[in-house]
Structure formats: structure tokens, C-alpha cells
Tab-separated table of C-alpha atoms in Angstrom:
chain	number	residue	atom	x	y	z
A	940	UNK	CA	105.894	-99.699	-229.467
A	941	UNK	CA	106.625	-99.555	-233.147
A	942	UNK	CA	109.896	-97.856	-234.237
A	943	UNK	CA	109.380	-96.690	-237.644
A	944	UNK	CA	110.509	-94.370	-240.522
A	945	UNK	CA	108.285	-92.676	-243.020
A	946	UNK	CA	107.308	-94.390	-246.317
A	947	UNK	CA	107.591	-91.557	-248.432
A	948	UNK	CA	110.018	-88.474	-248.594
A	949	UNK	CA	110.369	-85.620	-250.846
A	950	UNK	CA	113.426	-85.795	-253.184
A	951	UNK	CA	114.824	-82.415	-251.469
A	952	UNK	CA	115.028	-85.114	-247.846
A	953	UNK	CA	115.878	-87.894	-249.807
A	954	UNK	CA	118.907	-85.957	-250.967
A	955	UNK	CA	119.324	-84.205	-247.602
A	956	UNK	CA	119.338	-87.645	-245.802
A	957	UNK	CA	121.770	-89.788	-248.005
A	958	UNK	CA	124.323	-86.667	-247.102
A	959	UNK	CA	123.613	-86.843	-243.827
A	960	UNK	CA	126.316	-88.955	-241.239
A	961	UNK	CA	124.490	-91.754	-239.510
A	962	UNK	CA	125.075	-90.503	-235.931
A	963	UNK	CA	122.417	-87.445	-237.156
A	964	UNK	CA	119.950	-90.290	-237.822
A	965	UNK	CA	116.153	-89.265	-236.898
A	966	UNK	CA	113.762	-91.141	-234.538
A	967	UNK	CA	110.130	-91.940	-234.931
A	968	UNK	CA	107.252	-93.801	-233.580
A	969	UNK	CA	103.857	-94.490	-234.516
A	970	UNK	CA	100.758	-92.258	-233.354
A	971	UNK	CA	97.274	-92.227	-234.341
A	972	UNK	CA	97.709	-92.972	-237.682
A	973	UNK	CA	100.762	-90.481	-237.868
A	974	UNK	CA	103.803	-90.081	-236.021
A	975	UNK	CA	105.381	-88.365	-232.810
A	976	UNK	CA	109.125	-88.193	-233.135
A	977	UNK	CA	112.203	-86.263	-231.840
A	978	UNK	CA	114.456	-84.850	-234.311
A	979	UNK	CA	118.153	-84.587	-233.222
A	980	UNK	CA	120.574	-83.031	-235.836
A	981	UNK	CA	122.836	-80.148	-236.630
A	982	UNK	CA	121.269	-79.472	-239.770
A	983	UNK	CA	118.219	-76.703	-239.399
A	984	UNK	CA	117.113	-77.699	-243.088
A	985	UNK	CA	117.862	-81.206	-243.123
A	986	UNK	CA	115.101	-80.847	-239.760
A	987	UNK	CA	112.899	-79.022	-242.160
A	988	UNK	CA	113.110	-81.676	-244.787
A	989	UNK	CA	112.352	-84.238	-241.987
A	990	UNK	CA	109.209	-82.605	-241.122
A	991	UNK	CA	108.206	-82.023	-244.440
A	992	UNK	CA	108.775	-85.779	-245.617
A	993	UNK	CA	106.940	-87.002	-242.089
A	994	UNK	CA	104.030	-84.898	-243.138
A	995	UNK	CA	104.108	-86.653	-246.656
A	996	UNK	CA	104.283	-89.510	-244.757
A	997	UNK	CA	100.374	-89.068	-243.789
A	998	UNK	CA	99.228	-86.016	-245.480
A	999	UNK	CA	99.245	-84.550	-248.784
A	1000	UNK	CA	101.057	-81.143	-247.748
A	1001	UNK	CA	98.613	-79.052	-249.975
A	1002	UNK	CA	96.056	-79.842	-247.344
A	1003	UNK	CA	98.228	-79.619	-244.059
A	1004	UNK	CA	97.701	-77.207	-241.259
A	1005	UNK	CA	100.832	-77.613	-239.770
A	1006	UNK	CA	101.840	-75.017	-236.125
A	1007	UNK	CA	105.837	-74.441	-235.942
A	1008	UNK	CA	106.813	-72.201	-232.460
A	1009	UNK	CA	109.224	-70.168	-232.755
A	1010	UNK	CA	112.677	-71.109	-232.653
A	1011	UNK	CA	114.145	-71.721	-236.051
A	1012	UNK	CA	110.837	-71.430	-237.497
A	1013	UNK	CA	112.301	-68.761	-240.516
A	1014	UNK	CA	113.327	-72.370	-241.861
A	1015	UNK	CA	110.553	-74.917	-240.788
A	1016	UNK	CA	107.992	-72.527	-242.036
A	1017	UNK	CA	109.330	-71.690	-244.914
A	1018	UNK	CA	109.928	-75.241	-246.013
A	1019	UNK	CA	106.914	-76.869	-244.913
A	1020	UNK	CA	105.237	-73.895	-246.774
A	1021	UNK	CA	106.727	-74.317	-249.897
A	1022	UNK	CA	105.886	-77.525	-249.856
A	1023	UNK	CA	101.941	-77.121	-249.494
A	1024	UNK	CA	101.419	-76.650	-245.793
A	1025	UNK	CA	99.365	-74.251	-244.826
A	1026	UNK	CA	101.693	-72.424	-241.843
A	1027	UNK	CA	100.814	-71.220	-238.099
A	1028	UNK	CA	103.877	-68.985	-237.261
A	1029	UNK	CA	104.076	-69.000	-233.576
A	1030	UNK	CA	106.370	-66.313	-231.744
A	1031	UNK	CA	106.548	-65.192	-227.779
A	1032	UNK	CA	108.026	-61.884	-228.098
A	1033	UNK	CA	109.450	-60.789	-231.629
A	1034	UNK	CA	106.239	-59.988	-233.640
A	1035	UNK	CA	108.439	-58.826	-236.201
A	1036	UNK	CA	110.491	-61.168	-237.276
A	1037	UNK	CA	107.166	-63.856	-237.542
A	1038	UNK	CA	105.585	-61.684	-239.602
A	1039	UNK	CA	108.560	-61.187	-241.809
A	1040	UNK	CA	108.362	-65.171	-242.282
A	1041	UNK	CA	104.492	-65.253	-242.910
A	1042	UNK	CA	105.346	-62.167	-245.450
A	1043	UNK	CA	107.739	-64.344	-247.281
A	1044	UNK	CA	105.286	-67.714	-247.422
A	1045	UNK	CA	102.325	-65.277	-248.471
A	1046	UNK	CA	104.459	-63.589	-250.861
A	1047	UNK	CA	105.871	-67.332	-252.593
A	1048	UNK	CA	101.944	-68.243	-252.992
A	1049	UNK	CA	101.475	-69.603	-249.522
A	1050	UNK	CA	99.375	-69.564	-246.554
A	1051	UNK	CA	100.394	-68.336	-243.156
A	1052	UNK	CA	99.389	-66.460	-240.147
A	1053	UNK	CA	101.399	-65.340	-237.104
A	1054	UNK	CA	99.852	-65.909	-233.493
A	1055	UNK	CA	101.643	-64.672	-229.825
A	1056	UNK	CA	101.597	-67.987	-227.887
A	1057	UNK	CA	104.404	-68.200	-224.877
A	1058	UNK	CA	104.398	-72.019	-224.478
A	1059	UNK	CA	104.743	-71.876	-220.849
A	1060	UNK	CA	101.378	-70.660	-220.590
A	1061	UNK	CA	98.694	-73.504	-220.907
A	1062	UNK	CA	95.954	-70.673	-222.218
A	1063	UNK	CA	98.497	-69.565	-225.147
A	1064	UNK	CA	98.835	-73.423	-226.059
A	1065	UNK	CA	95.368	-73.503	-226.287
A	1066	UNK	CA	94.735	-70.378	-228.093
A	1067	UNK	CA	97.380	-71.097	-230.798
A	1068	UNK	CA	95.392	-73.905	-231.499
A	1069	UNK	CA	92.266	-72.590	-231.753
A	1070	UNK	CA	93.916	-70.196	-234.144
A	1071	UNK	CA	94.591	-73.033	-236.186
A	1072	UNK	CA	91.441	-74.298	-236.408
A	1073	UNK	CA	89.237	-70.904	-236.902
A	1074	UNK	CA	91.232	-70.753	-239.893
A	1075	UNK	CA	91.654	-73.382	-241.649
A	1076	UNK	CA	89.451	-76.054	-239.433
A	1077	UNK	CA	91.963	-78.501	-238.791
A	1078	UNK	CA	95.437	-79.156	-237.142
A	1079	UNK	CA	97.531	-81.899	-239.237
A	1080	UNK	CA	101.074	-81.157	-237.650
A	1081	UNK	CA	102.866	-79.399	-234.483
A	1082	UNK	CA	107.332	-78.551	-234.780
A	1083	UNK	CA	107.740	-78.046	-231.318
A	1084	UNK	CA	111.324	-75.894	-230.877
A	1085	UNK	CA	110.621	-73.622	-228.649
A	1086	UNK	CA	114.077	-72.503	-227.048
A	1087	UNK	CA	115.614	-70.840	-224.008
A	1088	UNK	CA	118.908	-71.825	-222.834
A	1089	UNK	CA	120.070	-71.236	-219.516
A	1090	UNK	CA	123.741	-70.230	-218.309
A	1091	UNK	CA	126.738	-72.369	-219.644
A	1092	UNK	CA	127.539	-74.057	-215.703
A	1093	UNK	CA	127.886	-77.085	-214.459
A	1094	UNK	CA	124.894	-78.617	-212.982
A	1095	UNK	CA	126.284	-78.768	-209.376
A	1096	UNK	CA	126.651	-74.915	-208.952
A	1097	UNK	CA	123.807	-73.963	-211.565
A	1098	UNK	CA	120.653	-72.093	-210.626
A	1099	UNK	CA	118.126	-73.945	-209.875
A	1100	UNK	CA	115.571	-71.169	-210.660
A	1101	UNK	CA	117.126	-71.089	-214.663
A	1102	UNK	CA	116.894	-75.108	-214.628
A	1103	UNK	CA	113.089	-74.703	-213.761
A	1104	UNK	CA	112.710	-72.696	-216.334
A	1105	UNK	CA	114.260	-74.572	-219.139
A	1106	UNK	CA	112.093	-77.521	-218.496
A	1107	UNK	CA	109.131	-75.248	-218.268
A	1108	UNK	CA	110.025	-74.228	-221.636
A	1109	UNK	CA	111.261	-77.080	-223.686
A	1110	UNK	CA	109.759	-80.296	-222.124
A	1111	UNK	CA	106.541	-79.044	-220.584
A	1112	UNK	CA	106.435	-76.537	-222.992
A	1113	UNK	CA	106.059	-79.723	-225.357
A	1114	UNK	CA	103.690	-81.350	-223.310
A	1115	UNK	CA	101.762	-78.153	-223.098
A	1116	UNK	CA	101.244	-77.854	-226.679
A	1117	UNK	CA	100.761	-81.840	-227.253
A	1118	UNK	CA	97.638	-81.419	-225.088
A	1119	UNK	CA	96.337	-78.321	-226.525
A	1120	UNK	CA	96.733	-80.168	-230.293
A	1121	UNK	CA	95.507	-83.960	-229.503
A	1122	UNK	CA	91.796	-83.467	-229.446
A	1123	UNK	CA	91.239	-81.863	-233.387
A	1124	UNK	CA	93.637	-84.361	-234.086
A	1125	UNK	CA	92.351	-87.390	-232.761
A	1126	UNK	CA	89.452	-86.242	-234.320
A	1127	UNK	CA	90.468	-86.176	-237.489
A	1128	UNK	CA	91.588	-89.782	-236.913
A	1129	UNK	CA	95.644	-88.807	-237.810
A	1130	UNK	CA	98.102	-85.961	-236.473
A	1131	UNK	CA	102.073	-84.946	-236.702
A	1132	UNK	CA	103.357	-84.222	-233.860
A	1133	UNK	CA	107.562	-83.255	-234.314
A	1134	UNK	CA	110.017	-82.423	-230.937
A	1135	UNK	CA	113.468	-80.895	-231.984
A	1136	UNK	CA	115.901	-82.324	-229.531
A	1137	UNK	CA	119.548	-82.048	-229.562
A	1138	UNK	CA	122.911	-83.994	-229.903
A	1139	UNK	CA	124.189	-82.828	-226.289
A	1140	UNK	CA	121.386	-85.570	-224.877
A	1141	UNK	CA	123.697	-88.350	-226.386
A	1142	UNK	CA	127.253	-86.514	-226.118
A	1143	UNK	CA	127.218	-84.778	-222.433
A	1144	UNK	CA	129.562	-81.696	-222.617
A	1145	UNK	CA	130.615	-79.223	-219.794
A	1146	UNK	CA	128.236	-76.331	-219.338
A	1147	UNK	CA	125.370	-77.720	-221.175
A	1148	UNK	CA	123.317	-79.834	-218.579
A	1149	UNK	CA	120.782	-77.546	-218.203
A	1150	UNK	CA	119.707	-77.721	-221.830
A	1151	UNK	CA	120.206	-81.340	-222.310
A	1152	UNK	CA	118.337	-82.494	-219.470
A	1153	UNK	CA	115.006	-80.650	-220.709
A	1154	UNK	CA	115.426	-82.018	-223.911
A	1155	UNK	CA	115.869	-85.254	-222.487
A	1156	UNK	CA	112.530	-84.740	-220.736
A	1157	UNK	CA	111.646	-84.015	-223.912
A	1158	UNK	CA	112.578	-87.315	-226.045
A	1159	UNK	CA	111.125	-89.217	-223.152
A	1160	UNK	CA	107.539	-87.454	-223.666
A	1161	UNK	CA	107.825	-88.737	-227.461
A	1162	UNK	CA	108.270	-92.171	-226.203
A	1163	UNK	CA	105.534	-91.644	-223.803
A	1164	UNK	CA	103.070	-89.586	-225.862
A	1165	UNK	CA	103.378	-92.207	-228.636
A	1166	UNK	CA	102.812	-95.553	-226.187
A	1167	UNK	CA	99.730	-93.787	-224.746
A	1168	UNK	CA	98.304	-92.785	-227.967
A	1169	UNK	CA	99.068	-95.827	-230.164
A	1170	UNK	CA	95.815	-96.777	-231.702
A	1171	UNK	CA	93.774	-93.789	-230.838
């Protein structure tokens, strides 16, 4: 396995990364001619810049089709956008607010639709993607930061039923939408896929095992996805 950062950044990530602290560093590795990675940082924008220069990495961005769930996607979207991507807005309840965000990318010159797709649901993975590709034929990139966060407890009194659910959410959630994206892109011979993970996997803190264990599920299935796909 191949630990690698992208040759080529926009200036805005260039900038956003030399004022960035080292401990908010970014990981990557190799896929199918583009990259999986997990994205651990504070920064919602300097995580939109990341995704945006990984993209440039492999793609020019005026011919991306790139899928960001909802989650912080007023930023990804809006970024990637901006910078050439052509946007599926993904949202599980609030129609609304996506469609405020595809609004705002259609009304800067962009391209964007909003499709329902609840990521626990293996049939919404797969329909988001076929979204994707009815409309613009191809699927260059996935964000994957879909969120729920269960109670602030310790893990030795939590509910087990909450746990369940955030790793039904964040990691196999992930998985879910990894498999429902693979086969248009190893297709195309190349494909983005990005996991947002968090900080709290490195620094444990009371309350917040719950949440960092599925995201820990969820850096491992980077690692994995991009050893079993290496090459492909």
C-alpha cells in the first residue's frame, strides 16, 4: 500500500494547508488511478479545499461528477462547485436546506441536483448513484459525511441500540455508498472516493466513544477499500 499526497492543489488549499497545524494533516492512499482517503480536521473548508485539490489531483473539475451526502455539504458543495464540479446534493430528511445549496451552485453558474438517499439503506445508495449517472453519465468523486451522533456516555453504560446505529450510519453507511459508486468508476478506469473522519479517533475524550469508534470503522474501510482496489 502506497501512502501518498496529491500532485496538484488549487492555490485556495495550498494556502489553506500551509495555515494548517501539522496534527490536522490529511491521509491518502492510492485507488484505481485516484485516491480513497479519510480526512480528519477541524476545518469544514480546509476539508473542502482537500477534496477539491484531490479531485485536481485526477480530474479536471470542469468535468467532475462529484456526490457529497449530507452533512456539511452547504460547504463541500459549494466549493467543489465553484471549482468546476458538477454537484449531487444528497440529503435524508431536510429537502430544504439541499435545495437551498443546489439554488446557490445553479445560481453562481454551476451544476447541481438534490437527490433523498438515507445511507443506511443499500437501495438509496444505489439510487443516488444512478442519479448521478442519468445525468451527467459518470461518477468521478463520492464526500462521504454522513452524520448522526449518539448520546454523550461512556461506552460501558451506553445504549447499545444508539451504538448500532452510528456504525450503520457512518462506517457502513460508507461502505454502502463505496459499493453503490465502484462499478461506473472502475469503469471509467479512475474514481475519488473521500471519508470525513474525526480528531476524537486519535484523542479519546469522555462521552464520545460512540462516534469515534464508527469513524474508526470508518478509516479502517479506507485502508481496506484502497488495498483491495489497488490496480483495478
Amino acid at each position: 500500500m502506497r501512502w501518498s499526497l496529491p500532485a496538484r492543489m488549487s492555490n485556495r488549499e495550498r494556502d489553506l494547508r500551509r495555515k494548517t497545524p501539522v496534527w490536522m494533516a490529511l491521509l491518502l492512499v492510492s485507488l484505481i488511478g485516484g485516491i480513497v482517503g479519510t480526512a480528519a480536521a477541524v476545518s469544514d473548508e480546509y476539508i473542502a479545499g482537500y477534496a477539491a485539490g484531490l479531485l485536481e489531483h485526477e480530474f479536471h473539475l470542469s468535468e467532475a461528477v462529484v456526490e457529497v451526502e449530507r452533512g456539511r455539504v452547504a460547504v463541500y458543495a459549494k466549493r467543489l462547485a465553484a471549482d468546476g464540479a458538477k454537484v449531487v446534493v444528497n440529503y435524508a430528511k431536510s429537502e430544504g436546506p439541499a435545495k437551498e445549496v443546489v439554488a446557490a451552485i445553479t445560481q453562481a453558474g454551476g451544476e447541481a441536483i438534490a437527490v433523498r438517499c438515507d445511507v443506511s439503506r443499500t437501495d438509496d445508495c444505489n439510487a443516488l448513484a444512478k442519479a448521478a449517472l442519468d445525468k451527467w453519465g459518470r461518477i468521478d468523486g463520492v464526500v462521504h459525511s454522513a452524520y448522526y451522533h449518539p448520546d454523550w456516555a461512556n461506552l460501558e453504560a451506553h445504549s447499545i441500540e444508539q451504538l448500532a446505529q452510528v456504525l450503520d450510519v457512518v462506517a457502513v453507511g460508507g461502505l454502502r455508498m463505496a459499493q453503490a459508486v465502484i462499478p461506473a468508476m472502475r469503469a471509467q478506469g479512475k474514481g475519488s472516493i473521500v471519508n470525513v473522519s474525526t480528531l476524537a479517533t486519535r484523542k479519546p475524550m469522555p462521552g464520545e466513544g460512540g462516534y469515534a469508534m464508527a469513524k474508526a470503522a470508518l478509516n479502517q474501510l479506507s485502508r481496506q477499500l484502497a488495498v483491495e482496489l489497488s490496480g483495478t
